[in-house]
Amino acid sequence: MPETTTPTTWSPFSYVVTNLARFVRPGEVTFSGVNSTLPMMACLLAKRAYDFDFTYINVAGGVDPEPHRAPISSSDPVLTLGSASIFANEDFYDLCCRGGMDLCFLGAAQIDGQGRTNVSSIGPWDKPKVRLPGGGGGAVMLPTARRSVTWRTEHSTRTLVEQLDFVTAAGGMHGLVTPLGVFQLVDGRMTLMSHHPDVIAGQVAERTGFAVDAEGVPPTAAPTAAETAALRALDPDGTFEADAGVRL
């Protein structure tokens, strides 16, 4: 691994984007979906920072695109530039259902301790406080992709819950990244693997709605020089970081 920079280089934004990128593996097919700017940035970061090849497919339809800039929207047509082919939505679903999608980044409004997600409604189904967009592709891709990873820009008992208001999708969850920590599904439970160096593991547990065993959990490894340089190149003026509004 390249030399790391000092631990103080983490910001909440860089923490989420970089640790999403660290889920990417050599030789795999990786997908980022709609309204998924942070995973899009993570995949573009991985292409620049890591010395291995992987196939990156995005919801705009691009396959290993070579965009001349990082777009604000994860659905921007610039994400098809240089692509050898263009995928339609049904192609993503078909690839997943055939077992050909190794890693999907899929968003969620709520996540529970079993790795199930809610993107349907907040509050009772018959009288919801908020009606959300619904399952869309996530309801197909979460249970059929080999691994799925989600993220939240807010780490609280409001979003990481003991009981979902509605179960939109289940099965296939592998990881979760928030500004406070990195989780993986271990023996059927979302398990804290590391925490932001500026907080203690116990604070992560206190701000999580489902049970978290924080004992002995280490701080997350500092970003490498390559990761830091790649993110700086993708967001040179801090536009993405400001827009994302990620905070500890």
mmCIF file of C-alpha atoms in Angstrom:
data_model
loop_
_atom_site.group_PDB
_atom_site.id
_atom_site.type_symbol
_atom_site.label_atom_id
_atom_site.label_comp_id
_atom_site.label_asym_id
_atom_site.label_seq_id
_atom_site.Cartn_x
_atom_site.Cartn_y
_atom_site.Cartn_z
ATOM 1 C CA MET A 1 0.000 0.000 0.000
ATOM 2 C CA PRO A 2 1.213 3.587 -0.634
ATOM 3 C CA GLU A 3 2.342 5.719 2.251
ATOM 4 C CA THR A 4 -0.529 7.296 4.172
ATOM 5 C CA THR A 5 -0.959 10.945 4.908
ATOM 6 C CA THR A 6 -1.554 12.132 8.439
ATOM 7 C CA PRO A 7 -4.860 11.118 10.080
ATOM 8 C CA THR A 8 -5.908 14.788 10.289
ATOM 9 C CA THR A 9 -6.491 14.812 6.519
ATOM 10 C CA TRP A 10 -9.919 13.188 6.913
ATOM 11 C CA SER A 11 -12.927 15.424 6.427
ATOM 12 C CA PRO A 12 -16.458 13.984 6.770
ATOM 13 C CA PHE A 13 -16.842 14.172 2.973
ATOM 14 C CA SER A 14 -13.501 12.557 2.150
ATOM 15 C CA TYR A 15 -14.154 9.918 4.794
ATOM 16 C CA VAL A 16 -17.401 8.761 3.168
ATOM 17 C CA VAL A 17 -16.187 8.925 -0.441
ATOM 18 C CA THR A 18 -12.842 7.239 0.196
ATOM 19 C CA ASN A 19 -14.221 4.457 2.363
ATOM 20 C CA LEU A 20 -16.892 3.721 -0.241
ATOM 21 C CA ALA A 21 -14.069 3.426 -2.788
ATOM 22 C CA ARG A 22 -12.282 0.927 -0.565
ATOM 23 C CA PHE A 23 -15.111 -1.572 -1.136
ATOM 24 C CA VAL A 24 -14.145 -1.787 -4.836
ATOM 25 C CA ARG A 25 -12.194 -4.946 -5.682
ATOM 26 C CA PRO A 26 -9.919 -5.907 -8.584
ATOM 27 C CA GLY A 27 -11.552 -7.395 -11.648
ATOM 28 C CA GLU A 28 -15.109 -6.820 -10.477
ATOM 29 C CA VAL A 29 -18.130 -5.145 -12.069
ATOM 30 C CA THR A 30 -19.194 -2.174 -9.936
ATOM 31 C CA PHE A 31 -22.329 -0.044 -10.309
ATOM 32 C CA SER A 32 -23.394 3.358 -8.981
ATOM 33 C CA GLY A 33 -27.054 4.354 -9.244
ATOM 34 C CA VAL A 34 -29.302 7.390 -9.440
ATOM 35 C CA ASN A 35 -28.922 10.171 -6.841
ATOM 36 C CA SER A 36 -25.596 8.596 -5.908
ATOM 37 C CA THR A 37 -23.028 11.353 -6.290
ATOM 38 C CA LEU A 38 -20.806 10.140 -3.447
ATOM 39 C CA PRO A 39 -20.549 6.558 -4.794
ATOM 40 C CA MET A 40 -19.996 7.993 -8.287
ATOM 41 C CA MET A 41 -17.096 10.014 -6.867
ATOM 42 C CA ALA A 42 -15.873 6.890 -5.061
ATOM 43 C CA CYS A 43 -15.767 4.878 -8.296
ATOM 44 C CA LEU A 44 -13.975 7.669 -10.165
ATOM 45 C CA LEU A 45 -11.550 7.951 -7.225
ATOM 46 C CA ALA A 46 -10.875 4.203 -7.325
ATOM 47 C CA LYS A 47 -10.081 4.412 -11.053
ATOM 48 C CA ARG A 48 -7.445 7.065 -10.320
ATOM 49 C CA ALA A 49 -6.031 5.907 -6.987
ATOM 50 C CA TYR A 50 -5.819 2.118 -7.151
ATOM 51 C CA ASP A 51 -3.400 0.071 -9.212
ATOM 52 C CA PHE A 52 -5.929 -2.519 -10.374
ATOM 53 C CA ASP A 53 -8.578 -2.736 -13.062
ATOM 54 C CA PHE A 54 -12.310 -3.044 -12.505
ATOM 55 C CA THR A 55 -15.371 -2.379 -14.653
ATOM 56 C CA TYR A 56 -17.378 0.675 -13.649
ATOM 57 C CA ILE A 57 -20.996 0.914 -14.831
ATOM 58 C CA ASN A 58 -23.161 3.896 -13.922
ATOM 59 C CA VAL A 59 -26.852 4.706 -14.102
ATOM 60 C CA ALA A 60 -26.235 7.125 -16.981
ATOM 61 C CA GLY A 61 -25.401 4.017 -19.006
ATOM 62 C CA GLY A 62 -21.642 4.375 -19.219
ATOM 63 C CA VAL A 63 -19.292 1.393 -19.084
ATOM 64 C CA ASP A 64 -15.782 2.381 -17.991
ATOM 65 C CA PRO A 65 -16.357 5.982 -19.097
ATOM 66 C CA GLU A 66 -13.619 8.585 -19.338
ATOM 67 C CA PRO A 67 -15.421 11.811 -18.377
ATOM 68 C CA HIS A 68 -13.493 15.046 -18.813
ATOM 69 C CA ARG A 69 -14.946 16.267 -15.511
ATOM 70 C CA ALA A 70 -16.764 14.886 -12.503
ATOM 71 C CA PRO A 71 -20.416 15.899 -12.959
ATOM 72 C CA ILE A 72 -22.621 17.143 -10.132
ATOM 73 C CA SER A 73 -25.321 14.600 -11.062
ATOM 74 C CA SER A 74 -24.673 10.861 -11.024
ATOM 75 C CA SER A 75 -27.004 10.631 -14.053
ATOM 76 C CA ASP A 76 -25.159 13.202 -16.183
ATOM 77 C CA PRO A 77 -24.560 12.043 -19.800
ATOM 78 C CA VAL A 78 -20.885 13.037 -19.391
ATOM 79 C CA LEU A 79 -20.580 9.712 -17.557
ATOM 80 C CA THR A 80 -20.933 7.950 -20.904
ATOM 81 C CA LEU A 81 -17.957 9.664 -22.569
ATOM 82 C CA GLY A 82 -15.446 7.145 -23.864
ATOM 83 C CA SER A 83 -17.774 4.247 -23.053
ATOM 84 C CA ALA A 84 -17.510 1.148 -25.207
ATOM 85 C CA SER A 85 -21.279 0.629 -24.906
ATOM 86 C CA ILE A 86 -24.363 2.163 -23.335
ATOM 87 C CA PHE A 87 -26.467 0.261 -20.811
ATOM 88 C CA ALA A 88 -30.208 0.764 -20.402
ATOM 89 C CA ASN A 89 -31.927 0.279 -17.026
ATOM 90 C CA GLU A 90 -33.138 -3.192 -17.937
ATOM 91 C CA ASP A 91 -29.548 -4.165 -18.716
ATOM 92 C CA PHE A 92 -28.480 -3.368 -15.134
ATOM 93 C CA TYR A 93 -31.291 -5.486 -13.719
ATOM 94 C CA ASP A 94 -30.623 -8.327 -16.129
ATOM 95 C CA LEU A 95 -26.913 -8.348 -15.282
ATOM 96 C CA CYS A 96 -27.726 -8.428 -11.555
ATOM 97 C CA CYS A 97 -30.262 -11.226 -11.877
ATOM 98 C CA ARG A 98 -27.776 -13.292 -13.896
ATOM 99 C CA GLY A 99 -25.177 -12.956 -11.126
ATOM 100 C CA GLY A 100 -22.918 -10.646 -13.103
ATOM 101 C CA MET A 101 -22.978 -7.591 -10.828
ATOM 102 C CA ASP A 102 -20.308 -7.841 -8.145
ATOM 103 C CA LEU A 103 -20.855 -4.574 -6.279
ATOM 104 C CA CYS A 104 -23.791 -2.163 -6.296
ATOM 105 C CA PHE A 105 -23.865 1.160 -4.479
ATOM 106 C CA LEU A 106 -27.520 1.676 -3.566
ATOM 107 C CA GLY A 107 -28.967 4.466 -1.424
ATOM 108 C CA ALA A 108 -31.431 4.210 1.466
ATOM 109 C CA ALA A 109 -33.334 6.543 3.773
ATOM 110 C CA GLN A 110 -33.263 4.037 6.642
ATOM 111 C CA ILE A 111 -31.025 1.023 7.308
ATOM 112 C CA ASP A 112 -31.567 -1.514 10.078
ATOM 113 C CA GLY A 113 -29.194 -3.830 11.886
ATOM 114 C CA GLN A 114 -29.888 -6.665 9.444
ATOM 115 C CA GLY A 115 -28.892 -4.556 6.452
ATOM 116 C CA ARG A 116 -32.435 -4.114 5.176
ATOM 117 C CA THR A 117 -33.382 -0.782 3.629
ATOM 118 C CA ASN A 118 -36.318 1.589 3.404
ATOM 119 C CA VAL A 119 -36.787 3.995 0.515
ATOM 120 C CA SER A 120 -40.604 3.857 0.533
ATOM 121 C CA SER A 121 -42.055 5.886 3.409
ATOM 122 C CA ILE A 122 -41.325 7.399 6.809
ATOM 123 C CA GLY A 123 -44.056 6.811 9.352
ATOM 124 C CA PRO A 124 -47.100 4.523 9.051
ATOM 125 C CA TRP A 125 -47.734 3.275 5.533
ATOM 126 C CA ASP A 126 -51.354 4.429 5.533
ATOM 127 C CA LYS A 127 -50.505 7.906 6.871
ATOM 128 C CA PRO A 128 -46.802 8.512 6.208
ATOM 129 C CA LYS A 129 -44.948 11.600 7.360
ATOM 130 C CA VAL A 130 -42.915 11.426 4.152
ATOM 131 C CA ARG A 131 -43.621 9.472 0.989
ATOM 132 C CA LEU A 132 -40.267 8.411 -0.515
ATOM 133 C CA PRO A 133 -39.482 7.507 -4.167
ATOM 134 C CA GLY A 134 -39.874 3.752 -3.685
ATOM 135 C CA GLY A 135 -37.762 0.716 -4.415
ATOM 136 C CA GLY A 136 -37.050 1.227 -8.091
ATOM 137 C CA GLY A 137 -33.961 -0.678 -9.126
ATOM 138 C CA GLY A 138 -32.826 -1.136 -5.525
ATOM 139 C CA ALA A 139 -35.606 -3.626 -4.816
ATOM 140 C CA VAL A 140 -34.229 -5.771 -7.641
ATOM 141 C CA MET A 141 -30.521 -5.137 -7.253
ATOM 142 C CA LEU A 142 -30.066 -5.323 -3.456
ATOM 143 C CA PRO A 143 -31.049 -9.007 -3.244
ATOM 144 C CA THR A 144 -29.442 -10.057 -6.537
ATOM 145 C CA ALA A 145 -26.066 -8.282 -6.649
ATOM 146 C CA ARG A 146 -23.208 -10.243 -5.136
ATOM 147 C CA ARG A 147 -22.574 -7.372 -2.706
ATOM 148 C CA SER A 148 -24.386 -4.108 -2.060
ATOM 149 C CA VAL A 149 -23.041 -1.126 -0.147
ATOM 150 C CA THR A 150 -25.014 1.861 1.092
ATOM 151 C CA TRP A 151 -24.149 5.158 2.747
ATOM 152 C CA ARG A 152 -25.613 7.990 4.776
ATOM 153 C CA THR A 153 -24.356 11.565 5.067
ATOM 154 C CA GLU A 154 -26.053 11.763 8.483
ATOM 155 C CA HIS A 155 -25.297 9.234 11.217
ATOM 156 C CA SER A 156 -28.188 9.222 13.670
ATOM 157 C CA THR A 157 -30.904 7.075 15.202
ATOM 158 C CA ARG A 158 -33.214 8.674 12.647
ATOM 159 C CA THR A 159 -31.502 6.930 9.738
ATOM 160 C CA LEU A 160 -29.817 3.899 11.344
ATOM 161 C CA VAL A 161 -32.788 2.280 13.034
ATOM 162 C CA GLU A 162 -33.758 -0.773 15.044
ATOM 163 C CA GLN A 163 -36.970 -1.190 13.058
ATOM 164 C CA LEU A 164 -37.669 0.115 9.568
ATOM 165 C CA ASP A 165 -40.887 2.006 8.922
ATOM 166 C CA PHE A 166 -41.165 -0.026 5.719
ATOM 167 C CA VAL A 167 -38.994 -2.845 4.334
ATOM 168 C CA THR A 168 -38.336 -1.915 0.718
ATOM 169 C CA ALA A 169 -35.480 -4.322 0.036
ATOM 170 C CA ALA A 170 -33.546 -7.021 1.853
ATOM 171 C CA GLY A 171 -30.729 -9.441 1.168
ATOM 172 C CA GLY A 172 -27.313 -8.796 -0.314
ATOM 173 C CA MET A 173 -26.238 -5.909 1.913
ATOM 174 C CA HIS A 174 -22.514 -6.012 2.537
ATOM 175 C CA GLY A 175 -21.415 -2.615 3.839
ATOM 176 C CA LEU A 176 -22.399 0.801 5.107
ATOM 177 C CA VAL A 177 -20.353 3.993 5.307
ATOM 178 C CA THR A 178 -21.337 7.047 7.346
ATOM 179 C CA PRO A 179 -19.282 10.051 8.464
ATOM 180 C CA LEU A 180 -18.661 8.240 11.754
ATOM 181 C CA GLY A 181 -17.797 4.718 10.744
ATOM 182 C CA VAL A 182 -17.560 1.787 8.362
ATOM 183 C CA PHE A 183 -19.859 -1.204 8.858
ATOM 184 C CA GLN A 184 -20.004 -4.656 7.297
ATOM 185 C CA LEU A 185 -22.600 -7.389 7.563
ATOM 186 C CA VAL A 186 -21.137 -10.135 9.759
ATOM 187 C CA ASP A 187 -23.246 -13.159 10.735
ATOM 188 C CA GLY A 188 -26.379 -11.356 9.649
ATOM 189 C CA ARG A 189 -25.764 -8.124 11.602
ATOM 190 C CA MET A 190 -24.338 -4.764 10.591
ATOM 191 C CA THR A 191 -21.041 -4.669 12.482
ATOM 192 C CA LEU A 192 -18.816 -1.662 13.128
ATOM 193 C CA MET A 193 -15.412 -2.368 11.548
ATOM 194 C CA SER A 194 -13.702 1.009 12.113
ATOM 195 C CA HIS A 195 -14.553 4.538 13.206
ATOM 196 C CA HIS A 196 -13.564 8.088 12.241
ATOM 197 C CA PRO A 197 -10.373 8.957 14.173
ATOM 198 C CA ASP A 198 -11.960 12.147 15.527
ATOM 199 C CA VAL A 199 -14.643 10.205 17.422
ATOM 200 C CA ILE A 200 -14.507 7.226 19.744
ATOM 201 C CA ALA A 201 -16.230 3.966 18.914
ATOM 202 C CA GLY A 202 -18.624 4.390 21.823
ATOM 203 C CA GLN A 203 -19.971 7.591 20.273
ATOM 204 C CA VAL A 204 -20.813 5.692 17.105
ATOM 205 C CA ALA A 205 -22.804 3.175 19.137
ATOM 206 C CA GLU A 206 -24.660 5.944 20.989
ATOM 207 C CA ARG A 207 -25.769 7.546 17.720
ATOM 208 C CA THR A 208 -26.926 4.279 16.127
ATOM 209 C CA GLY A 209 -30.487 3.012 16.505
ATOM 210 C CA PHE A 210 -29.560 -0.667 16.251
ATOM 211 C CA ALA A 211 -27.226 -2.422 18.675
ATOM 212 C CA VAL A 212 -23.508 -1.908 17.966
ATOM 213 C CA ASP A 213 -20.612 -3.650 19.689
ATOM 214 C CA ALA A 214 -17.947 -0.926 19.812
ATOM 215 C CA GLU A 215 -15.432 -2.694 22.053
ATOM 216 C CA GLY A 216 -11.990 -2.923 20.495
ATOM 217 C CA VAL A 217 -13.034 -1.318 17.203
ATOM 218 C CA PRO A 218 -10.028 0.516 15.674
ATOM 219 C CA PRO A 219 -9.945 3.935 13.984
ATOM 220 C CA THR A 220 -10.159 3.881 10.211
ATOM 221 C CA ALA A 221 -6.814 3.844 8.406
ATOM 222 C CA ALA A 222 -5.799 7.272 7.141
ATOM 223 C CA PRO A 223 -6.279 8.097 3.457
ATOM 224 C CA THR A 224 -3.346 7.252 1.241
ATOM 225 C CA ALA A 225 -1.524 9.909 -0.709
ATOM 226 C CA ALA A 226 -3.033 8.464 -3.905
ATOM 227 C CA GLU A 227 -6.573 8.612 -2.492
ATOM 228 C CA THR A 228 -6.090 12.189 -1.332
ATOM 229 C CA ALA A 229 -4.658 13.280 -4.694
ATOM 230 C CA ALA A 230 -7.457 11.576 -6.641
ATOM 231 C CA LEU A 231 -10.202 13.229 -4.608
ATOM 232 C CA ARG A 232 -8.501 16.608 -4.871
ATOM 233 C CA ALA A 233 -8.336 16.213 -8.665
ATOM 234 C CA LEU A 234 -12.020 15.276 -8.834
ATOM 235 C CA ASP A 235 -13.140 18.149 -6.583
ATOM 236 C CA PRO A 236 -10.423 20.811 -6.906
ATOM 237 C CA ASP A 237 -12.533 23.750 -5.708
ATOM 238 C CA GLY A 238 -14.551 21.883 -3.073
ATOM 239 C CA THR A 239 -17.868 22.169 -4.940
ATOM 240 C CA PHE A 240 -18.889 18.565 -4.292
ATOM 241 C CA GLU A 241 -17.869 18.697 -0.656
ATOM 242 C CA ALA A 242 -19.888 21.865 -0.038
ATOM 243 C CA ASP A 243 -22.926 20.496 -1.889
ATOM 244 C CA ALA A 244 -22.859 17.157 -0.067
ATOM 245 C CA GLY A 245 -23.043 18.789 3.361
ATOM 246 C CA VAL A 246 -21.545 15.764 5.105
ATOM 247 C CA ARG A 247 -20.889 16.338 8.808
ATOM 248 C CA LEU A 248 -19.760 14.369 11.815
#
